[in-house]
PDB file of C-alpha atoms in Angstrom:
ATOM      1  CA  MET A   1     -18.007  18.864  -7.886  1.00  0.00           C
ATOM      2  CA  GLU A   2     -14.431  18.564 -10.228  1.00  0.00           C
ATOM      3  CA  ASN A   3     -15.654  15.195 -12.870  1.00  0.00           C
ATOM      4  CA  TYR A   4     -13.355  13.445 -15.609  1.00  0.00           C
ATOM      5  CA  LYS A   5     -14.703  12.499 -19.034  1.00  0.00           C
ATOM      6  CA  LEU A   6     -13.483   8.613 -19.342  1.00  0.00           C
ATOM      7  CA  GLU A   7     -13.974   6.436 -22.428  1.00  0.00           C
ATOM      8  CA  VAL A   8     -13.556   3.323 -23.052  1.00  0.00           C
ATOM      9  CA  CYS A   9     -16.176   0.664 -24.917  1.00  0.00           C
ATOM     10  CA  GLY A  10     -17.523   3.295 -26.829  1.00  0.00           C
ATOM     11  CA  LEU A  11     -19.368   4.864 -23.458  1.00  0.00           C
ATOM     12  CA  GLU A  12     -19.133   8.256 -22.132  1.00  0.00           C
ATOM     13  CA  ARG A  13     -19.179   8.615 -18.014  1.00  0.00           C
ATOM     14  CA  ASN A  14     -18.360  11.368 -16.036  1.00  0.00           C
ATOM     15  CA  LEU A  15     -15.885  10.128 -13.503  1.00  0.00           C
ATOM     16  CA  PRO A  16     -15.946  12.681  -9.789  1.00  0.00           C
ATOM     17  CA  LEU A  17     -13.030  13.328  -9.220  1.00  0.00           C
ATOM     18  CA  ILE A  18     -13.002  11.591  -5.480  1.00  0.00           C
ATOM     19  CA  GLN A  19      -9.695  13.399  -2.533  1.00  0.00           C
ATOM     20  CA  ILE A  20      -8.067  10.092  -1.052  1.00  0.00           C
ATOM     21  CA  SER A  21      -5.026  12.298   0.693  1.00  0.00           C
ATOM     22  CA  ASP A  22      -3.405  15.032   1.396  1.00  0.00           C
ATOM     23  CA  ASP A  23      -2.618  15.239  -2.189  1.00  0.00           C
ATOM     24  CA  LEU A  24      -4.254  13.247  -4.450  1.00  0.00           C
ATOM     25  CA  LYS A  25      -7.470  12.794  -6.187  1.00  0.00           C
ATOM     26  CA  ILE A  26      -8.592   9.668  -7.570  1.00  0.00           C
ATOM     27  CA  ALA A  27     -11.315   9.499 -10.873  1.00  0.00           C
ATOM     28  CA  SER A  28     -14.418   7.660  -9.138  1.00  0.00           C
ATOM     29  CA  PHE A  29     -15.285   4.522 -11.310  1.00  0.00           C
ATOM     30  CA  VAL A  30     -18.247   2.128 -10.074  1.00  0.00           C
ATOM     31  CA  LEU A  31     -19.312  -0.708 -12.272  1.00  0.00           C
ATOM     32  CA  LEU A  32     -21.624  -1.775  -9.732  1.00  0.00           C
ATOM     33  CA  GLY A  33     -25.038  -1.334 -11.969  1.00  0.00           C
ATOM     34  CA  ASP A  34     -23.335   0.131 -14.712  1.00  0.00           C
ATOM     35  CA  ALA A  35     -24.453  -2.870 -16.920  1.00  0.00           C
ATOM     36  CA  GLU A  36     -24.758  -1.505 -20.013  1.00  0.00           C
ATOM     37  CA  LEU A  37     -21.065  -1.719 -19.041  1.00  0.00           C
ATOM     38  CA  ALA A  38     -19.864  -4.272 -17.684  1.00  0.00           C
ATOM     39  CA  GLU A  39     -21.761  -5.660 -20.430  1.00  0.00           C
ATOM     40  CA  LYS A  40     -19.024  -4.067 -22.852  1.00  0.00           C
ATOM     41  CA  ALA A  41     -16.567  -3.990 -20.965  1.00  0.00           C
ATOM     42  CA  GLY A  42     -16.471  -8.268 -20.163  1.00  0.00           C
ATOM     43  CA  TYR A  43     -17.149  -8.750 -24.074  1.00  0.00           C
ATOM     44  CA  GLU A  44     -14.221  -7.297 -25.013  1.00  0.00           C
ATOM     45  CA  LEU A  45     -12.269  -8.876 -21.988  1.00  0.00           C
ATOM     46  CA  SER A  46     -13.221 -12.315 -23.227  1.00  0.00           C
ATOM     47  CA  LYS A  47     -11.719 -11.867 -26.710  1.00  0.00           C
ATOM     48  CA  LYS A  48      -8.649 -11.525 -24.127  1.00  0.00           C
ATOM     49  CA  VAL A  49      -8.815 -14.487 -21.440  1.00  0.00           C
ATOM     50  CA  ASP A  50      -6.669 -17.722 -22.621  1.00  0.00           C
ATOM     51  CA  ALA A  51      -7.791 -18.908 -18.967  1.00  0.00           C
ATOM     52  CA  ASP A  52      -8.874 -22.752 -17.093  1.00  0.00           C
ATOM     53  CA  ILE A  53     -11.076 -20.577 -15.187  1.00  0.00           C
ATOM     54  CA  ILE A  54     -11.712 -16.959 -14.042  1.00  0.00           C
ATOM     55  CA  LEU A  55     -11.491 -16.108 -10.590  1.00  0.00           C
ATOM     56  CA  THR A  56     -12.273 -11.982  -8.742  1.00  0.00           C
ATOM     57  CA  ALA A  57     -12.548 -11.044  -5.375  1.00  0.00           C
ATOM     58  CA  GLU A  58     -15.662  -9.014  -3.781  1.00  0.00           C
ATOM     59  CA  ALA A  59     -18.085  -6.802  -5.096  1.00  0.00           C
ATOM     60  CA  LYS A  60     -16.852  -5.070  -7.390  1.00  0.00           C
ATOM     61  CA  GLY A  61     -15.402  -6.854 -10.297  1.00  0.00           C
ATOM     62  CA  ILE A  62     -18.142 -10.335  -9.988  1.00  0.00           C
ATOM     63  CA  GLU A  63     -20.394  -8.185 -12.315  1.00  0.00           C
ATOM     64  CA  LEU A  64     -17.323  -8.343 -14.646  1.00  0.00           C
ATOM     65  CA  ALA A  65     -16.367 -11.722 -13.611  1.00  0.00           C
ATOM     66  CA  HIS A  66     -20.051 -13.242 -14.546  1.00  0.00           C
ATOM     67  CA  GLU A  67     -20.160 -10.918 -18.386  1.00  0.00           C
ATOM     68  CA  ILE A  68     -16.701 -11.975 -19.549  1.00  0.00           C
ATOM     69  CA  ALA A  69     -17.288 -15.771 -18.251  1.00  0.00           C
ATOM     70  CA  ARG A  70     -21.131 -15.336 -19.724  1.00  0.00           C
ATOM     71  CA  ASN A  71     -19.198 -14.684 -23.238  1.00  0.00           C
ATOM     72  CA  LEU A  72     -17.022 -17.503 -23.355  1.00  0.00           C
ATOM     73  CA  GLY A  73     -19.770 -19.723 -22.339  1.00  0.00           C
ATOM     74  CA  GLU A  74     -18.452 -20.918 -19.133  1.00  0.00           C
ATOM     75  CA  LYS A  75     -20.882 -22.144 -15.897  1.00  0.00           C
ATOM     76  CA  SER A  76     -19.651 -20.455 -14.131  1.00  0.00           C
ATOM     77  CA  PHE A  77     -16.558 -18.444 -12.278  1.00  0.00           C
ATOM     78  CA  ILE A  78     -15.395 -18.049  -8.954  1.00  0.00           C
ATOM     79  CA  VAL A  79     -15.450 -15.277  -6.210  1.00  0.00           C
ATOM     80  CA  ALA A  80     -12.419 -14.227  -3.103  1.00  0.00           C
ATOM     81  CA  ARG A  81     -14.825 -13.451  -0.300  1.00  0.00           C
ATOM     82  CA  LYS A  82     -13.540 -10.017   2.552  1.00  0.00           C
ATOM     83  CA  SER A  83     -14.855 -12.490   5.305  1.00  0.00           C
ATOM     84  CA  GLU A  84     -15.059 -15.981   6.727  1.00  0.00           C
ATOM     85  CA  LYS A  85     -18.686 -16.937   5.794  1.00  0.00           C
ATOM     86  CA  SER A  86     -20.683 -19.686   7.912  1.00  0.00           C
ATOM     87  CA  TYR A  87     -21.052 -21.858   4.316  1.00  0.00           C
ATOM     88  CA  MET A  88     -17.374 -22.363   4.256  1.00  0.00           C
ATOM     89  CA  ALA A  89     -14.767 -25.735   4.804  1.00  0.00           C
ATOM     90  CA  ASN A  90     -12.181 -25.355   5.567  1.00  0.00           C
ATOM     91  CA  PRO A  91     -10.964 -21.527   3.990  1.00  0.00           C
ATOM     92  CA  ILE A  92      -8.465 -20.042   2.817  1.00  0.00           C
ATOM     93  CA  SER A  93      -7.450 -16.928   3.022  1.00  0.00           C
ATOM     94  CA  VAL A  94      -4.615 -13.844   2.357  1.00  0.00           C
ATOM     95  CA  GLU A  95      -4.703 -10.369   3.418  1.00  0.00           C
ATOM     96  CA  VAL A  96      -4.536  -7.392   1.390  1.00  0.00           C
ATOM     97  CA  ASN A  97      -3.792  -3.519   1.695  1.00  0.00           C
ATOM     98  CA  SER A  98      -6.409  -1.533  -1.413  1.00  0.00           C
ATOM     99  CA  ILE A  99      -6.166   1.889  -2.272  1.00  0.00           C
ATOM    100  CA  THR A 100     -10.027   2.477  -1.387  1.00  0.00           C
ATOM    101  CA  THR A 101     -10.132   0.812   1.170  1.00  0.00           C
ATOM    102  CA  ALA A 102      -8.694   2.164   4.722  1.00  0.00           C
ATOM    103  CA  ASN A 103      -8.007  -1.292   6.535  1.00  0.00           C
ATOM    104  CA  THR A 104      -6.142  -4.061   5.610  1.00  0.00           C
ATOM    105  CA  GLN A 105      -8.560  -6.593   5.237  1.00  0.00           C
ATOM    106  CA  LYS A 106      -9.238 -10.240   4.230  1.00  0.00           C
ATOM    107  CA  LEU A 107      -9.802 -12.736   1.533  1.00  0.00           C
ATOM    108  CA  PHE A 108     -11.165 -15.715   1.587  1.00  0.00           C
ATOM    109  CA  LEU A 109     -11.301 -19.059  -0.889  1.00  0.00           C
ATOM    110  CA  ASP A 110     -14.115 -22.177   0.489  1.00  0.00           C
ATOM    111  CA  SER A 111     -11.805 -24.603   0.228  1.00  0.00           C
ATOM    112  CA  LYS A 112     -14.453 -25.798  -2.666  1.00  0.00           C
ATOM    113  CA  ASP A 113     -12.990 -23.327  -4.586  1.00  0.00           C
ATOM    114  CA  ALA A 114      -8.981 -23.856  -3.982  1.00  0.00           C
ATOM    115  CA  GLU A 115     -10.344 -27.103  -5.539  1.00  0.00           C
ATOM    116  CA  LYS A 116     -11.430 -25.744  -8.164  1.00  0.00           C
ATOM    117  CA  ILE A 117      -7.733 -23.176  -8.827  1.00  0.00           C
ATOM    118  CA  LYS A 118      -6.012 -26.785  -8.067  1.00  0.00           C
ATOM    119  CA  GLY A 119      -4.130 -27.199 -11.394  1.00  0.00           C
ATOM    120  CA  LYS A 120      -6.445 -24.858 -12.915  1.00  0.00           C
ATOM    121  CA  ARG A 121      -4.551 -22.105 -15.247  1.00  0.00           C
ATOM    122  CA  VAL A 122      -6.896 -18.659 -13.571  1.00  0.00           C
ATOM    123  CA  ALA A 123      -7.565 -15.172 -15.065  1.00  0.00           C
ATOM    124  CA  LEU A 124      -8.137 -13.108 -12.251  1.00  0.00           C
ATOM    125  CA  VAL A 125     -10.271 -10.216 -13.079  1.00  0.00           C
ATOM    126  CA  ASP A 126     -10.880  -6.610 -11.331  1.00  0.00           C
ATOM    127  CA  ASP A 127     -12.604  -3.320 -12.444  1.00  0.00           C
ATOM    128  CA  VAL A 128      -9.678  -1.176 -11.598  1.00  0.00           C
ATOM    129  CA  ILE A 129      -5.966  -2.758 -11.831  1.00  0.00           C
ATOM    130  CA  SER A 130      -4.288   0.980  -9.721  1.00  0.00           C
ATOM    131  CA  THR A 131      -1.831  -0.144  -6.670  1.00  0.00           C
ATOM    132  CA  GLY A 132      -1.787  -4.922  -7.580  1.00  0.00           C
ATOM    133  CA  GLN A 133      -2.636  -4.807  -4.111  1.00  0.00           C
ATOM    134  CA  SER A 134      -5.390  -6.552  -4.640  1.00  0.00           C
ATOM    135  CA  ILE A 135      -4.986  -8.661  -7.495  1.00  0.00           C
ATOM    136  CA  ALA A 136      -1.363  -9.566  -6.295  1.00  0.00           C
ATOM    137  CA  ALA A 137      -3.536 -10.902  -2.547  1.00  0.00           C
ATOM    138  CA  LEU A 138      -5.610 -12.510  -5.956  1.00  0.00           C
ATOM    139  CA  GLU A 139      -3.126 -14.447  -7.026  1.00  0.00           C
ATOM    140  CA  ALA A 140      -0.906 -15.230  -3.313  1.00  0.00           C
ATOM    141  CA  LEU A 141      -4.847 -17.078  -3.419  1.00  0.00           C
ATOM    142  CA  VAL A 142      -4.677 -18.657  -6.667  1.00  0.00           C
ATOM    143  CA  GLU A 143      -1.081 -20.164  -5.061  1.00  0.00           C
ATOM    144  CA  LYS A 144      -2.382 -21.673  -2.018  1.00  0.00           C
ATOM    145  CA  ALA A 145      -4.812 -23.315  -3.789  1.00  0.00           C
ATOM    146  CA  ALA A 146      -2.604 -24.582  -5.752  1.00  0.00           C
ATOM    147  CA  GLY A 147      -3.242 -22.950  -9.185  1.00  0.00           C
ATOM    148  CA  LYS A 148      -1.549 -21.082 -11.478  1.00  0.00           C
ATOM    149  CA  VAL A 149      -1.704 -17.607 -12.368  1.00  0.00           C
ATOM    150  CA  VAL A 150      -1.629 -16.474 -15.890  1.00  0.00           C
ATOM    151  CA  GLN A 151      -3.567 -13.489 -16.880  1.00  0.00           C
ATOM    152  CA  LYS A 152      -4.945 -10.224 -15.072  1.00  0.00           C
ATOM    153  CA  LEU A 153      -7.593  -8.271 -16.718  1.00  0.00           C
ATOM    154  CA  ALA A 154      -8.508  -4.733 -16.181  1.00  0.00           C
ATOM    155  CA  ILE A 155     -11.431  -3.084 -17.817  1.00  0.00           C
ATOM    156  CA  LEU A 156      -9.129  -0.294 -16.612  1.00  0.00           C
ATOM    157  CA  ALA A 157      -5.727   0.627 -15.875  1.00  0.00           C
ATOM    158  CA  GLU A 158      -4.753   3.529 -12.914  1.00  0.00           C
ATOM    159  CA  GLY A 159      -1.922   5.463 -12.442  1.00  0.00           C
ATOM    160  CA  ASP A 160       1.779   3.572 -12.822  1.00  0.00           C
ATOM    161  CA  ALA A 161      -1.041   0.346 -13.209  1.00  0.00           C
ATOM    162  CA  ALA A 162      -1.108   1.061 -17.186  1.00  0.00           C
ATOM    163  CA  ASP A 163       3.249   0.752 -17.044  1.00  0.00           C
ATOM    164  CA  ARG A 164       2.654  -2.823 -15.650  1.00  0.00           C
ATOM    165  CA  GLU A 165       3.608  -5.825 -18.614  1.00  0.00           C
ATOM    166  CA  ASP A 166       1.263  -8.004 -17.139  1.00  0.00           C
ATOM    167  CA  ILE A 167      -1.654  -7.018 -16.537  1.00  0.00           C
ATOM    168  CA  ILE A 168      -4.698  -6.145 -19.893  1.00  0.00           C
ATOM    169  CA  TYR A 169      -7.017  -3.507 -19.878  1.00  0.00           C
ATOM    170  CA  LEU A 170      -9.372  -1.484 -21.813  1.00  0.00           C
ATOM    171  CA  GLU A 171      -8.063   1.830 -20.442  1.00  0.00           C
ATOM    172  CA  LYS A 172      -5.457   4.295 -18.773  1.00  0.00           C
ATOM    173  CA  LEU A 173      -6.927   5.744 -15.913  1.00  0.00           C
ATOM    174  CA  PRO A 174      -5.193   8.695 -15.179  1.00  0.00           C
ATOM    175  CA  LEU A 175      -3.928  10.127 -11.263  1.00  0.00           C
ATOM    176  CA  PHE A 176      -4.593  13.499 -10.003  1.00  0.00           C
ATOM    177  CA  ARG A 177      -1.535  15.239  -7.795  1.00  0.00           C
ATOM    178  CA  ILE A 178      -2.360  17.532  -5.692  1.00  0.00           C
TER     179      ILE A 178
END
């Protein structure tokens, strides 16, 4: 299998190249379970955060958001869920189409979390920003909750996302056209 050598935060990872369409491969970056990289990237990104609340989407951004919150001395952060949970009272939701997910998904915020966001400056956190669809869905949730997105942070900016001026990231990740 072909690999791409990624260097981020002084660490090296060999990422397998995965074909996701007839003419495109991506380097498969999975942060879940990589405590060493989550810790170092969380530390580096926490230096750049200037917001009241951290919001991420389930599931790959959770470890990173936890590390950022911990480094900032925050006691909590918010996770948008990919399904409506029975404990949610009056949740708000938006649809999202991600490059790594075949079907349209929804993201949900419980009304208690939406209330925490109301009137606050929010930093959106994800492991990788590629097409920007996941971040756009999080931004729509924040708007529905009457908050204001002030930052969008990720470990990696994939493809054209690296040219965006509205995101903060640690390293670029290329796309591989066939």
